[in-house]
Amino acid sequence: MTCDLTNPIFTNEAAAVAHLEASRWNQGVICPLCGSDKAKKMGGATQAGMFLCADCRGKFTVRTGTVFERSHIPLHKWLLATHLMASSKKGISAHQLHRMLGITYKSAWFMAHRIREAMAPAAGGTVGGGGRIVEVDETEIAPSRKSKTPLGGRKRANNKKFVSLVERDGKVRSAVIDGRNMNDVRTAVRMNLDPDSVLHSDGAQFYKGFMPIGKHESVDHDKMFAKRASGNKASIHCNTAEGYFSIVKRGIVGTFHHVSPAHLPRYLNEFDFRMNTRTKLGFNDITRAAAILKGAEGQRLTYRQVG
Ligand SMILES: [Zn+2]
């Protein structure tokens, strides 16, 4: 299922506002300032899109408290950027957004990062659970020769590392780690893994000794890459995680070219999100874009004004 780019929500501001209002407040308008459900749309052309809360007397719009807040870019362009990012299999560069949306490169860059914030997993969520197998592995980002920032670079010490937890045929969660500290890997696993999972890893020391007995299987990559488990258990390997790493690396090299270390977590949000909303898991371009709009609310705002 694809989405028609001539849809008025991508070209008409009133249609875009109505679309986001319906998506955000499908159970009725909730004041983002105090949580009250006693807010009413204000009349008058100068207050188009403005709501007044009967409890806190605050005024707000559908953008308030979302990643679209405090931006001069029309909402229909935000929705188009969201749709483009949701439907591009390999991601879309800020240069391409800049050309397609008719906005400055700098604005496109900020928009893309805010949309990546909306792709972030819900706080406190985990992968695994129900006894599922979750593969864990860590990697570092390959060098980018064009990049002025030394992500990858030719000095390995500057490389940025991240760890991914990958359910077989399921979801993925990645986290940037400090490559010099093994505890970082353990912390990332503890924070992101449902304890009712079976962890599959390589033979690295930092995966040993912190999962409950019977909840961890490892394969020593110096000897072999997969081993068949006894009985009817699934074989032990990290091939799914390895496959995911090549998707991320190809995407970063092929689409984004320059990824500064400071922004790597947001790019990982994007790759994880795309994986977690892939067609095989029942999503299409429309439901994927809708999931981003749902995530646009309540993400922490860490950017200066856009546009
Ligand atoms: Zn209120």
PDB file of C-alpha atoms and ligand atoms in Angstrom:
ATOM      1  CA  MET A   1       0.000   0.000   0.000  1.00  0.00           C
ATOM      2  CA  THR A   2       1.411   3.354  -0.917  1.00  0.00           C
ATOM      3  CA  CYS A   3       0.360   6.858  -0.165  1.00  0.00           C
ATOM      4  CA  ASP A   4      -0.678   9.399  -2.775  1.00  0.00           C
ATOM      5  CA  LEU A   5       1.640  12.405  -2.718  1.00  0.00           C
ATOM      6  CA  THR A   6      -1.180  14.583  -4.059  1.00  0.00           C
ATOM      7  CA  ASN A   7      -3.151  13.940  -0.856  1.00  0.00           C
ATOM      8  CA  PRO A   8      -4.239  17.377   0.462  1.00  0.00           C
ATOM      9  CA  ILE A   9      -2.532  16.705   3.812  1.00  0.00           C
ATOM     10  CA  PHE A  10       0.773  17.205   1.957  1.00  0.00           C
ATOM     11  CA  THR A  11      -0.270  20.347   0.090  1.00  0.00           C
ATOM     12  CA  ASN A  12      -2.917  22.125   2.153  1.00  0.00           C
ATOM     13  CA  GLU A  13      -2.281  23.495   5.626  1.00  0.00           C
ATOM     14  CA  ALA A  14      -5.848  23.166   6.940  1.00  0.00           C
ATOM     15  CA  ALA A  15      -6.010  19.542   5.772  1.00  0.00           C
ATOM     16  CA  ALA A  16      -2.657  18.828   7.422  1.00  0.00           C
ATOM     17  CA  VAL A  17      -3.781  20.357  10.736  1.00  0.00           C
ATOM     18  CA  ALA A  18      -7.043  18.378  10.633  1.00  0.00           C
ATOM     19  CA  HIS A  19      -5.084  15.180   9.916  1.00  0.00           C
ATOM     20  CA  LEU A  20      -2.728  15.646  12.856  1.00  0.00           C
ATOM     21  CA  GLU A  21      -5.619  16.618  15.173  1.00  0.00           C
ATOM     22  CA  ALA A  22      -7.480  13.452  14.230  1.00  0.00           C
ATOM     23  CA  SER A  23      -4.353  11.349  14.713  1.00  0.00           C
ATOM     24  CA  ARG A  24      -3.381  12.876  18.038  1.00  0.00           C
ATOM     25  CA  TRP A  25      -6.791  13.341  19.602  1.00  0.00           C
ATOM     26  CA  ASN A  26      -8.883  10.515  18.209  1.00  0.00           C
ATOM     27  CA  GLN A  27     -10.528  10.158  21.643  1.00  0.00           C
ATOM     28  CA  GLY A  28     -11.127  13.901  22.007  1.00  0.00           C
ATOM     29  CA  VAL A  29      -8.857  16.882  22.545  1.00  0.00           C
ATOM     30  CA  ILE A  30      -6.522  16.682  25.548  1.00  0.00           C
ATOM     31  CA  CYS A  31      -4.803  19.856  26.745  1.00  0.00           C
ATOM     32  CA  PRO A  32      -1.052  19.186  26.402  1.00  0.00           C
ATOM     33  CA  LEU A  33      -0.373  21.758  29.121  1.00  0.00           C
ATOM     34  CA  CYS A  34      -2.426  20.242  31.956  1.00  0.00           C
ATOM     35  CA  GLY A  35      -4.029  17.042  30.644  1.00  0.00           C
ATOM     36  CA  SER A  36      -7.589  18.359  30.875  1.00  0.00           C
ATOM     37  CA  ASP A  37     -10.223  17.256  28.380  1.00  0.00           C
ATOM     38  CA  LYS A  38     -12.052  20.584  28.638  1.00  0.00           C
ATOM     39  CA  ALA A  39     -10.495  22.436  25.750  1.00  0.00           C
ATOM     40  CA  LYS A  40     -12.373  24.126  22.955  1.00  0.00           C
ATOM     41  CA  LYS A  41     -11.322  25.335  19.550  1.00  0.00           C
ATOM     42  CA  MET A  42     -11.146  29.107  19.429  1.00  0.00           C
ATOM     43  CA  GLY A  43     -13.069  31.017  16.786  1.00  0.00           C
ATOM     44  CA  GLY A  44     -11.733  33.754  14.561  1.00  0.00           C
ATOM     45  CA  ALA A  45      -9.311  33.743  11.670  1.00  0.00           C
ATOM     46  CA  THR A  46      -6.366  35.022  13.730  1.00  0.00           C
ATOM     47  CA  GLN A  47      -6.701  32.080  16.076  1.00  0.00           C
ATOM     48  CA  ALA A  48      -6.982  29.358  13.464  1.00  0.00           C
ATOM     49  CA  GLY A  49      -5.958  26.029  14.907  1.00  0.00           C
ATOM     50  CA  MET A  50      -5.784  27.452  18.439  1.00  0.00           C
ATOM     51  CA  PHE A  51      -7.464  25.767  21.409  1.00  0.00           C
ATOM     52  CA  LEU A  52      -8.311  27.294  24.781  1.00  0.00           C
ATOM     53  CA  CYS A  53      -8.291  25.085  27.869  1.00  0.00           C
ATOM     54  CA  ALA A  54     -11.154  25.726  30.296  1.00  0.00           C
ATOM     55  CA  ASP A  55      -9.104  24.384  33.228  1.00  0.00           C
ATOM     56  CA  CYS A  56      -5.647  25.924  32.927  1.00  0.00           C
ATOM     57  CA  ARG A  57      -6.724  28.744  30.567  1.00  0.00           C
ATOM     58  CA  GLY A  58      -3.737  27.869  28.414  1.00  0.00           C
ATOM     59  CA  LYS A  59      -3.755  28.192  24.655  1.00  0.00           C
ATOM     60  CA  PHE A  60      -2.295  25.529  22.432  1.00  0.00           C
ATOM     61  CA  THR A  61      -2.344  24.071  18.926  1.00  0.00           C
ATOM     62  CA  VAL A  62      -1.992  20.514  17.675  1.00  0.00           C
ATOM     63  CA  ARG A  63       1.769  21.116  17.428  1.00  0.00           C
ATOM     64  CA  THR A  64       2.160  21.984  21.120  1.00  0.00           C
ATOM     65  CA  GLY A  65       4.184  19.351  22.925  1.00  0.00           C
ATOM     66  CA  THR A  66       5.189  17.548  19.746  1.00  0.00           C
ATOM     67  CA  VAL A  67       8.399  17.498  17.711  1.00  0.00           C
ATOM     68  CA  PHE A  68       6.634  19.904  15.309  1.00  0.00           C
ATOM     69  CA  GLU A  69       6.411  22.625  17.938  1.00  0.00           C
ATOM     70  CA  ARG A  70       8.198  25.961  17.524  1.00  0.00           C
ATOM     71  CA  SER A  71       8.789  25.524  13.818  1.00  0.00           C
ATOM     72  CA  HIS A  72       7.912  27.999  11.100  1.00  0.00           C
ATOM     73  CA  ILE A  73       7.689  25.218   8.544  1.00  0.00           C
ATOM     74  CA  PRO A  74       4.070  24.576   7.526  1.00  0.00           C
ATOM     75  CA  LEU A  75       2.634  21.387   8.966  1.00  0.00           C
ATOM     76  CA  HIS A  76       1.856  19.965   5.512  1.00  0.00           C
ATOM     77  CA  LYS A  77       5.598  19.979   4.775  1.00  0.00           C
ATOM     78  CA  TRP A  78       6.239  18.184   8.055  1.00  0.00           C
ATOM     79  CA  LEU A  79       3.695  15.544   7.087  1.00  0.00           C
ATOM     80  CA  LEU A  80       5.296  15.149   3.658  1.00  0.00           C
ATOM     81  CA  ALA A  81       8.757  14.801   5.215  1.00  0.00           C
ATOM     82  CA  THR A  82       7.354  12.233   7.663  1.00  0.00           C
ATOM     83  CA  HIS A  83       5.770  10.296   4.837  1.00  0.00           C
ATOM     84  CA  LEU A  84       8.943  10.364   2.750  1.00  0.00           C
ATOM     85  CA  MET A  85      11.027   9.147   5.668  1.00  0.00           C
ATOM     86  CA  ALA A  86       8.478   6.441   6.465  1.00  0.00           C
ATOM     87  CA  SER A  87       8.352   5.123   2.922  1.00  0.00           C
ATOM     88  CA  SER A  88      12.017   5.281   1.869  1.00  0.00           C
ATOM     89  CA  LYS A  89      13.467   1.855   2.374  1.00  0.00           C
ATOM     90  CA  LYS A  90      17.015   3.155   2.734  1.00  0.00           C
ATOM     91  CA  GLY A  91      16.249   6.490   4.344  1.00  0.00           C
ATOM     92  CA  ILE A  92      16.258   9.886   2.695  1.00  0.00           C
ATOM     93  CA  SER A  93      19.016  12.465   2.917  1.00  0.00           C
ATOM     94  CA  ALA A  94      18.545  16.030   4.128  1.00  0.00           C
ATOM     95  CA  HIS A  95      19.657  17.166   0.650  1.00  0.00           C
ATOM     96  CA  GLN A  96      16.822  15.280  -0.945  1.00  0.00           C
ATOM     97  CA  LEU A  97      14.277  16.609   1.574  1.00  0.00           C
ATOM     98  CA  HIS A  98      15.588  20.115   0.960  1.00  0.00           C
ATOM     99  CA  ARG A  99      14.955  19.753  -2.772  1.00  0.00           C
ATOM    100  CA  MET A 100      11.598  18.001  -2.499  1.00  0.00           C
ATOM    101  CA  LEU A 101      10.121  20.304   0.154  1.00  0.00           C
ATOM    102  CA  GLY A 102      11.532  23.577  -1.151  1.00  0.00           C
ATOM    103  CA  ILE A 103      13.079  24.509   2.197  1.00  0.00           C
ATOM    104  CA  THR A 104      16.663  25.285   3.145  1.00  0.00           C
ATOM    105  CA  TYR A 105      19.095  22.441   3.668  1.00  0.00           C
ATOM    106  CA  LYS A 106      19.513  23.474   7.293  1.00  0.00           C
ATOM    107  CA  SER A 107      15.752  23.313   7.902  1.00  0.00           C
ATOM    108  CA  ALA A 108      15.562  19.931   6.183  1.00  0.00           C
ATOM    109  CA  TRP A 109      18.382  18.644   8.366  1.00  0.00           C
ATOM    110  CA  PHE A 110      16.646  19.781  11.570  1.00  0.00           C
ATOM    111  CA  MET A 111      13.310  18.374  10.425  1.00  0.00           C
ATOM    112  CA  ALA A 112      14.832  14.994   9.683  1.00  0.00           C
ATOM    113  CA  HIS A 113      16.392  14.848  13.134  1.00  0.00           C
ATOM    114  CA  ARG A 114      13.153  15.795  14.842  1.00  0.00           C
ATOM    115  CA  ILE A 115      11.310  13.128  12.893  1.00  0.00           C
ATOM    116  CA  ARG A 116      13.972  10.631  14.026  1.00  0.00           C
ATOM    117  CA  GLU A 117      13.117  11.669  17.589  1.00  0.00           C
ATOM    118  CA  ALA A 118       9.516  10.726  16.855  1.00  0.00           C
ATOM    119  CA  MET A 119      10.765   7.328  15.669  1.00  0.00           C
ATOM    120  CA  ALA A 120      12.371   6.626  19.043  1.00  0.00           C
ATOM    121  CA  PRO A 121      10.926   3.678  20.948  1.00  0.00           C
ATOM    122  CA  ALA A 122       8.581   4.414  23.828  1.00  0.00           C
ATOM    123  CA  ALA A 123      10.549   4.983  27.024  1.00  0.00           C
ATOM    124  CA  GLY A 124      10.922   1.853  29.084  1.00  0.00           C
ATOM    125  CA  GLY A 125       9.985  -0.503  26.261  1.00  0.00           C
ATOM    126  CA  THR A 126      12.012  -3.647  25.737  1.00  0.00           C
ATOM    127  CA  VAL A 127      12.561  -6.347  23.139  1.00  0.00           C
ATOM    128  CA  GLY A 128      12.189 -10.068  23.690  1.00  0.00           C
ATOM    129  CA  GLY A 129       9.921 -11.563  26.336  1.00  0.00           C
ATOM    130  CA  GLY A 130       7.842 -14.717  26.346  1.00  0.00           C
ATOM    131  CA  GLY A 131      10.968 -16.868  26.148  1.00  0.00           C
ATOM    132  CA  ARG A 132      11.920 -15.512  22.722  1.00  0.00           C
ATOM    133  CA  ILE A 133      15.432 -15.741  21.381  1.00  0.00           C
ATOM    134  CA  VAL A 134      17.170 -12.385  21.189  1.00  0.00           C
ATOM    135  CA  GLU A 135      20.529 -12.082  19.510  1.00  0.00           C
ATOM    136  CA  VAL A 136      22.945  -9.509  20.832  1.00  0.00           C
ATOM    137  CA  ASP A 137      26.054  -8.252  19.092  1.00  0.00           C
ATOM    138  CA  GLU A 138      28.107  -5.102  18.920  1.00  0.00           C
ATOM    139  CA  THR A 139      29.782  -3.384  16.009  1.00  0.00           C
ATOM    140  CA  GLU A 140      31.476  -0.170  15.006  1.00  0.00           C
ATOM    141  CA  ILE A 141      30.644   2.172  12.184  1.00  0.00           C
ATOM    142  CA  ALA A 142      32.822   1.845   9.099  1.00  0.00           C
ATOM    143  CA  PRO A 143      34.957   4.771   8.027  1.00  0.00           C
ATOM    144  CA  SER A 144      33.575   7.569   5.924  1.00  0.00           C
ATOM    145  CA  ARG A 145      36.449   9.215   4.072  1.00  0.00           C
ATOM    146  CA  LYS A 146      34.429  12.247   3.037  1.00  0.00           C
ATOM    147  CA  SER A 147      33.392  13.061   6.551  1.00  0.00           C
ATOM    148  CA  LYS A 148      35.152  15.915   8.282  1.00  0.00           C
ATOM    149  CA  THR A 149      34.141  14.433  11.588  1.00  0.00           C
ATOM    150  CA  PRO A 150      36.149  11.358  12.379  1.00  0.00           C
ATOM    151  CA  LEU A 151      33.285   8.894  12.695  1.00  0.00           C
ATOM    152  CA  GLY A 152      34.938   5.777  11.506  1.00  0.00           C
ATOM    153  CA  GLY A 153      37.877   7.750  10.213  1.00  0.00           C
ATOM    154  CA  ARG A 154      41.112   5.951   9.809  1.00  0.00           C
ATOM    155  CA  LYS A 155      41.769   5.850  13.515  1.00  0.00           C
ATOM    156  CA  ARG A 156      39.863   2.968  14.996  1.00  0.00           C
ATOM    157  CA  ALA A 157      39.954   4.619  18.382  1.00  0.00           C
ATOM    158  CA  ASN A 158      37.550   7.255  17.054  1.00  0.00           C
ATOM    159  CA  ASN A 159      35.036   4.758  15.797  1.00  0.00           C
ATOM    160  CA  LYS A 160      31.610   4.788  17.331  1.00  0.00           C
ATOM    161  CA  LYS A 161      30.313   1.514  18.651  1.00  0.00           C
ATOM    162  CA  PHE A 162      26.784   0.352  19.129  1.00  0.00           C
ATOM    163  CA  VAL A 163      25.047  -2.756  20.332  1.00  0.00           C
ATOM    164  CA  SER A 164      21.858  -4.231  18.868  1.00  0.00           C
ATOM    165  CA  LEU A 165      19.394  -6.650  20.394  1.00  0.00           C
ATOM    166  CA  VAL A 166      17.547  -8.466  17.622  1.00  0.00           C
ATOM    167  CA  GLU A 167      14.596 -10.796  18.041  1.00  0.00           C
ATOM    168  CA  ARG A 168      14.600 -13.551  15.450  1.00  0.00           C
ATOM    169  CA  ASP A 169      11.943 -12.551  12.894  1.00  0.00           C
ATOM    170  CA  GLY A 170      10.959  -9.697  15.173  1.00  0.00           C
ATOM    171  CA  LYS A 171      11.985  -6.385  16.563  1.00  0.00           C
ATOM    172  CA  VAL A 172      15.328  -4.715  17.115  1.00  0.00           C
ATOM    173  CA  ARG A 173      16.707  -2.203  19.607  1.00  0.00           C
ATOM    174  CA  SER A 174      20.088  -0.509  19.277  1.00  0.00           C
ATOM    175  CA  ALA A 175      22.121   1.618  21.648  1.00  0.00           C
ATOM    176  CA  VAL A 176      25.349   3.549  21.249  1.00  0.00           C
ATOM    177  CA  ILE A 177      28.019   2.316  23.622  1.00  0.00           C
ATOM    178  CA  ASP A 178      31.327   3.569  24.858  1.00  0.00           C
ATOM    179  CA  GLY A 179      33.684   1.066  23.277  1.00  0.00           C
ATOM    180  CA  ARG A 180      36.189   1.365  26.100  1.00  0.00           C
ATOM    181  CA  ASN A 181      33.801   0.216  28.763  1.00  0.00           C
ATOM    182  CA  MET A 182      32.410  -3.309  28.818  1.00  0.00           C
ATOM    183  CA  ASN A 183      29.827  -2.337  31.404  1.00  0.00           C
ATOM    184  CA  ASP A 184      28.173  -0.159  28.801  1.00  0.00           C
ATOM    185  CA  VAL A 185      27.223  -3.230  26.810  1.00  0.00           C
ATOM    186  CA  ARG A 186      25.760  -4.897  29.876  1.00  0.00           C
ATOM    187  CA  THR A 187      23.817  -1.759  30.794  1.00  0.00           C
ATOM    188  CA  ALA A 188      22.420  -1.519  27.255  1.00  0.00           C
ATOM    189  CA  VAL A 189      21.308  -5.151  27.417  1.00  0.00           C
ATOM    190  CA  ARG A 190      19.743  -4.774  30.867  1.00  0.00           C
ATOM    191  CA  MET A 191      17.841  -1.651  29.894  1.00  0.00           C
ATOM    192  CA  ASN A 192      16.489  -2.948  26.616  1.00  0.00           C
ATOM    193  CA  LEU A 193      15.937  -6.661  27.054  1.00  0.00           C
ATOM    194  CA  ASP A 194      12.888  -8.288  28.618  1.00  0.00           C
ATOM    195  CA  PRO A 195      14.435 -10.680  31.183  1.00  0.00           C
ATOM    196  CA  ASP A 196      12.122 -13.445  29.987  1.00  0.00           C
ATOM    197  CA  SER A 197      14.216 -13.989  26.856  1.00  0.00           C
ATOM    198  CA  VAL A 198      17.004 -16.302  25.800  1.00  0.00           C
ATOM    199  CA  LEU A 199      20.060 -14.296  24.840  1.00  0.00           C
ATOM    200  CA  HIS A 200      22.273 -15.541  22.024  1.00  0.00           C
ATOM    201  CA  SER A 201      25.709 -13.955  21.786  1.00  0.00           C
ATOM    202  CA  ASP A 202      29.244 -14.545  20.667  1.00  0.00           C
ATOM    203  CA  GLY A 203      31.822 -15.604  23.201  1.00  0.00           C
ATOM    204  CA  ALA A 204      32.710 -12.074  24.386  1.00  0.00           C
ATOM    205  CA  GLN A 205      33.337 -11.769  28.102  1.00  0.00           C
ATOM    206  CA  PHE A 206      30.865  -8.955  28.700  1.00  0.00           C
ATOM    207  CA  TYR A 207      27.903 -11.145  27.827  1.00  0.00           C
ATOM    208  CA  LYS A 208      28.836 -13.713  30.401  1.00  0.00           C
ATOM    209  CA  GLY A 209      27.447 -14.079  33.857  1.00  0.00           C
ATOM    210  CA  PHE A 210      24.609 -11.611  34.053  1.00  0.00           C
ATOM    211  CA  MET A 211      21.697 -13.466  32.509  1.00  0.00           C
ATOM    212  CA  PRO A 212      19.931 -16.044  34.682  1.00  0.00           C
ATOM    213  CA  ILE A 213      21.092 -19.626  34.217  1.00  0.00           C
ATOM    214  CA  GLY A 214      19.532 -21.172  31.130  1.00  0.00           C
ATOM    215  CA  LYS A 215      18.803 -17.766  29.610  1.00  0.00           C
ATOM    216  CA  HIS A 216      22.036 -17.346  27.746  1.00  0.00           C
ATOM    217  CA  GLU A 217      23.669 -19.311  24.943  1.00  0.00           C
ATOM    218  CA  SER A 218      26.873 -18.299  23.244  1.00  0.00           C
ATOM    219  CA  VAL A 219      28.907 -19.401  20.290  1.00  0.00           C
ATOM    220  CA  ASP A 220      32.642 -18.820  20.157  1.00  0.00           C
ATOM    221  CA  HIS A 221      33.267 -17.185  16.797  1.00  0.00           C
ATOM    222  CA  ASP A 222      36.909 -18.240  16.819  1.00  0.00           C
ATOM    223  CA  LYS A 223      35.726 -21.796  16.369  1.00  0.00           C
ATOM    224  CA  MET A 224      32.408 -21.563  14.518  1.00  0.00           C
ATOM    225  CA  PHE A 225      29.627 -19.152  13.651  1.00  0.00           C
ATOM    226  CA  ALA A 226      26.635 -21.215  14.612  1.00  0.00           C
ATOM    227  CA  LYS A 227      26.028 -24.250  16.661  1.00  0.00           C
ATOM    228  CA  ARG A 228      23.096 -26.544  16.754  1.00  0.00           C
ATOM    229  CA  ALA A 229      21.517 -26.707  20.144  1.00  0.00           C
ATOM    230  CA  SER A 230      20.573 -29.953  21.785  1.00  0.00           C
ATOM    231  CA  GLY A 231      17.038 -31.294  21.704  1.00  0.00           C
ATOM    232  CA  ASN A 232      14.464 -29.139  19.951  1.00  0.00           C
ATOM    233  CA  LYS A 233      16.097 -25.816  20.768  1.00  0.00           C
ATOM    234  CA  ALA A 234      16.901 -23.353  17.982  1.00  0.00           C
ATOM    235  CA  SER A 235      20.491 -23.187  16.816  1.00  0.00           C
ATOM    236  CA  ILE A 236      22.734 -20.648  18.427  1.00  0.00           C
ATOM    237  CA  HIS A 237      23.990 -17.813  16.269  1.00  0.00           C
ATOM    238  CA  CYS A 238      23.997 -14.042  15.789  1.00  0.00           C
ATOM    239  CA  ASN A 239      23.391 -14.042  12.039  1.00  0.00           C
ATOM    240  CA  THR A 240      20.245 -11.920  12.331  1.00  0.00           C
ATOM    241  CA  ALA A 241      22.165  -9.255  14.226  1.00  0.00           C
ATOM    242  CA  GLU A 242      25.022  -9.397  11.717  1.00  0.00           C
ATOM    243  CA  GLY A 243      22.523  -8.973   8.868  1.00  0.00           C
ATOM    244  CA  TYR A 244      21.035  -5.962  10.616  1.00  0.00           C
ATOM    245  CA  PHE A 245      24.451  -4.353  11.005  1.00  0.00           C
ATOM    246  CA  SER A 246      25.043  -4.534   7.279  1.00  0.00           C
ATOM    247  CA  ILE A 247      21.695  -2.808   6.631  1.00  0.00           C
ATOM    248  CA  VAL A 248      22.636   0.023   9.011  1.00  0.00           C
ATOM    249  CA  LYS A 249      26.120   0.403   7.566  1.00  0.00           C
ATOM    250  CA  ARG A 250      24.969   0.340   3.962  1.00  0.00           C
ATOM    251  CA  GLY A 251      22.330   2.940   4.840  1.00  0.00           C
ATOM    252  CA  ILE A 252      24.778   5.225   6.581  1.00  0.00           C
ATOM    253  CA  VAL A 253      27.334   5.014   3.795  1.00  0.00           C
ATOM    254  CA  GLY A 254      24.838   5.009   0.925  1.00  0.00           C
ATOM    255  CA  THR A 255      22.223   7.536   2.007  1.00  0.00           C
ATOM    256  CA  PHE A 256      23.589   9.786   4.698  1.00  0.00           C
ATOM    257  CA  HIS A 257      27.334   9.881   3.923  1.00  0.00           C
ATOM    258  CA  HIS A 258      28.097  12.129   6.878  1.00  0.00           C
ATOM    259  CA  VAL A 259      26.924  10.926  10.255  1.00  0.00           C
ATOM    260  CA  SER A 260      28.447  12.779  13.140  1.00  0.00           C
ATOM    261  CA  PRO A 261      29.023  10.757  16.306  1.00  0.00           C
ATOM    262  CA  ALA A 262      26.735  13.041  18.305  1.00  0.00           C
ATOM    263  CA  HIS A 263      23.786  12.162  16.081  1.00  0.00           C
ATOM    264  CA  LEU A 264      24.371   8.453  15.706  1.00  0.00           C
ATOM    265  CA  PRO A 265      21.688   7.580  18.329  1.00  0.00           C
ATOM    266  CA  ARG A 266      19.055   9.320  16.202  1.00  0.00           C
ATOM    267  CA  TYR A 267      20.106   7.523  13.048  1.00  0.00           C
ATOM    268  CA  LEU A 268      19.877   4.264  14.976  1.00  0.00           C
ATOM    269  CA  ASN A 269      16.341   5.286  16.011  1.00  0.00           C
ATOM    270  CA  GLU A 270      15.527   5.539  12.341  1.00  0.00           C
ATOM    271  CA  PHE A 271      17.027   2.212  11.320  1.00  0.00           C
ATOM    272  CA  ASP A 272      15.456   0.421  14.287  1.00  0.00           C
ATOM    273  CA  PHE A 273      12.107   2.042  13.564  1.00  0.00           C
ATOM    274  CA  ARG A 274      12.145   1.006   9.927  1.00  0.00           C
ATOM    275  CA  MET A 275      13.026  -2.552  10.933  1.00  0.00           C
ATOM    276  CA  ASN A 276      10.303  -2.631  13.607  1.00  0.00           C
ATOM    277  CA  THR A 277       7.646  -1.408  11.198  1.00  0.00           C
ATOM    278  CA  ARG A 278       8.659  -3.489   8.185  1.00  0.00           C
ATOM    279  CA  THR A 279       6.102  -5.034   5.878  1.00  0.00           C
ATOM    280  CA  LYS A 280       6.729  -8.496   7.279  1.00  0.00           C
ATOM    281  CA  LEU A 281       5.520  -7.262  10.676  1.00  0.00           C
ATOM    282  CA  GLY A 282       2.259  -6.031   9.150  1.00  0.00           C
ATOM    283  CA  PHE A 283       3.020  -2.386   8.377  1.00  0.00           C
ATOM    284  CA  ASN A 284       2.631  -0.389   5.175  1.00  0.00           C
ATOM    285  CA  ASP A 285       3.665   3.167   4.220  1.00  0.00           C
ATOM    286  CA  ILE A 286       0.515   4.640   5.726  1.00  0.00           C
ATOM    287  CA  THR A 287       0.547   2.822   9.067  1.00  0.00           C
ATOM    288  CA  ARG A 288       4.293   3.428   9.328  1.00  0.00           C
ATOM    289  CA  ALA A 289       3.828   7.196   8.872  1.00  0.00           C
ATOM    290  CA  ALA A 290       0.938   7.063  11.369  1.00  0.00           C
ATOM    291  CA  ALA A 291       3.251   5.413  13.902  1.00  0.00           C
ATOM    292  CA  ILE A 292       5.695   8.317  13.532  1.00  0.00           C
ATOM    293  CA  LEU A 293       2.918  10.854  14.116  1.00  0.00           C
ATOM    294  CA  LYS A 294       1.937   8.956  17.270  1.00  0.00           C
ATOM    295  CA  GLY A 295       5.557   9.122  18.429  1.00  0.00           C
ATOM    296  CA  ALA A 296       5.762  12.838  17.629  1.00  0.00           C
ATOM    297  CA  GLU A 297       3.992  13.594  20.865  1.00  0.00           C
ATOM    298  CA  GLY A 298       5.831  13.510  24.133  1.00  0.00           C
ATOM    299  CA  GLN A 299       9.361  13.124  22.796  1.00  0.00           C
ATOM    300  CA  ARG A 300      11.785  15.393  24.514  1.00  0.00           C
ATOM    301  CA  LEU A 301      12.596  18.477  22.553  1.00  0.00           C
ATOM    302  CA  THR A 302      16.293  19.020  22.348  1.00  0.00           C
ATOM    303  CA  TYR A 303      16.572  21.283  19.334  1.00  0.00           C
ATOM    304  CA  ARG A 304      16.658  24.978  18.876  1.00  0.00           C
ATOM    305  CA  GLN A 305      14.009  26.598  16.750  1.00  0.00           C
ATOM    306  CA  VAL A 306      13.743  25.249  13.249  1.00  0.00           C
ATOM    307  CA  GLY A 307      13.355  27.191  10.020  1.00  0.00           C
TER     308      GLY A 307
HETATM  309 ZN    ZN B   1      -5.061  22.832  30.263  1.00  0.00          ZN
END
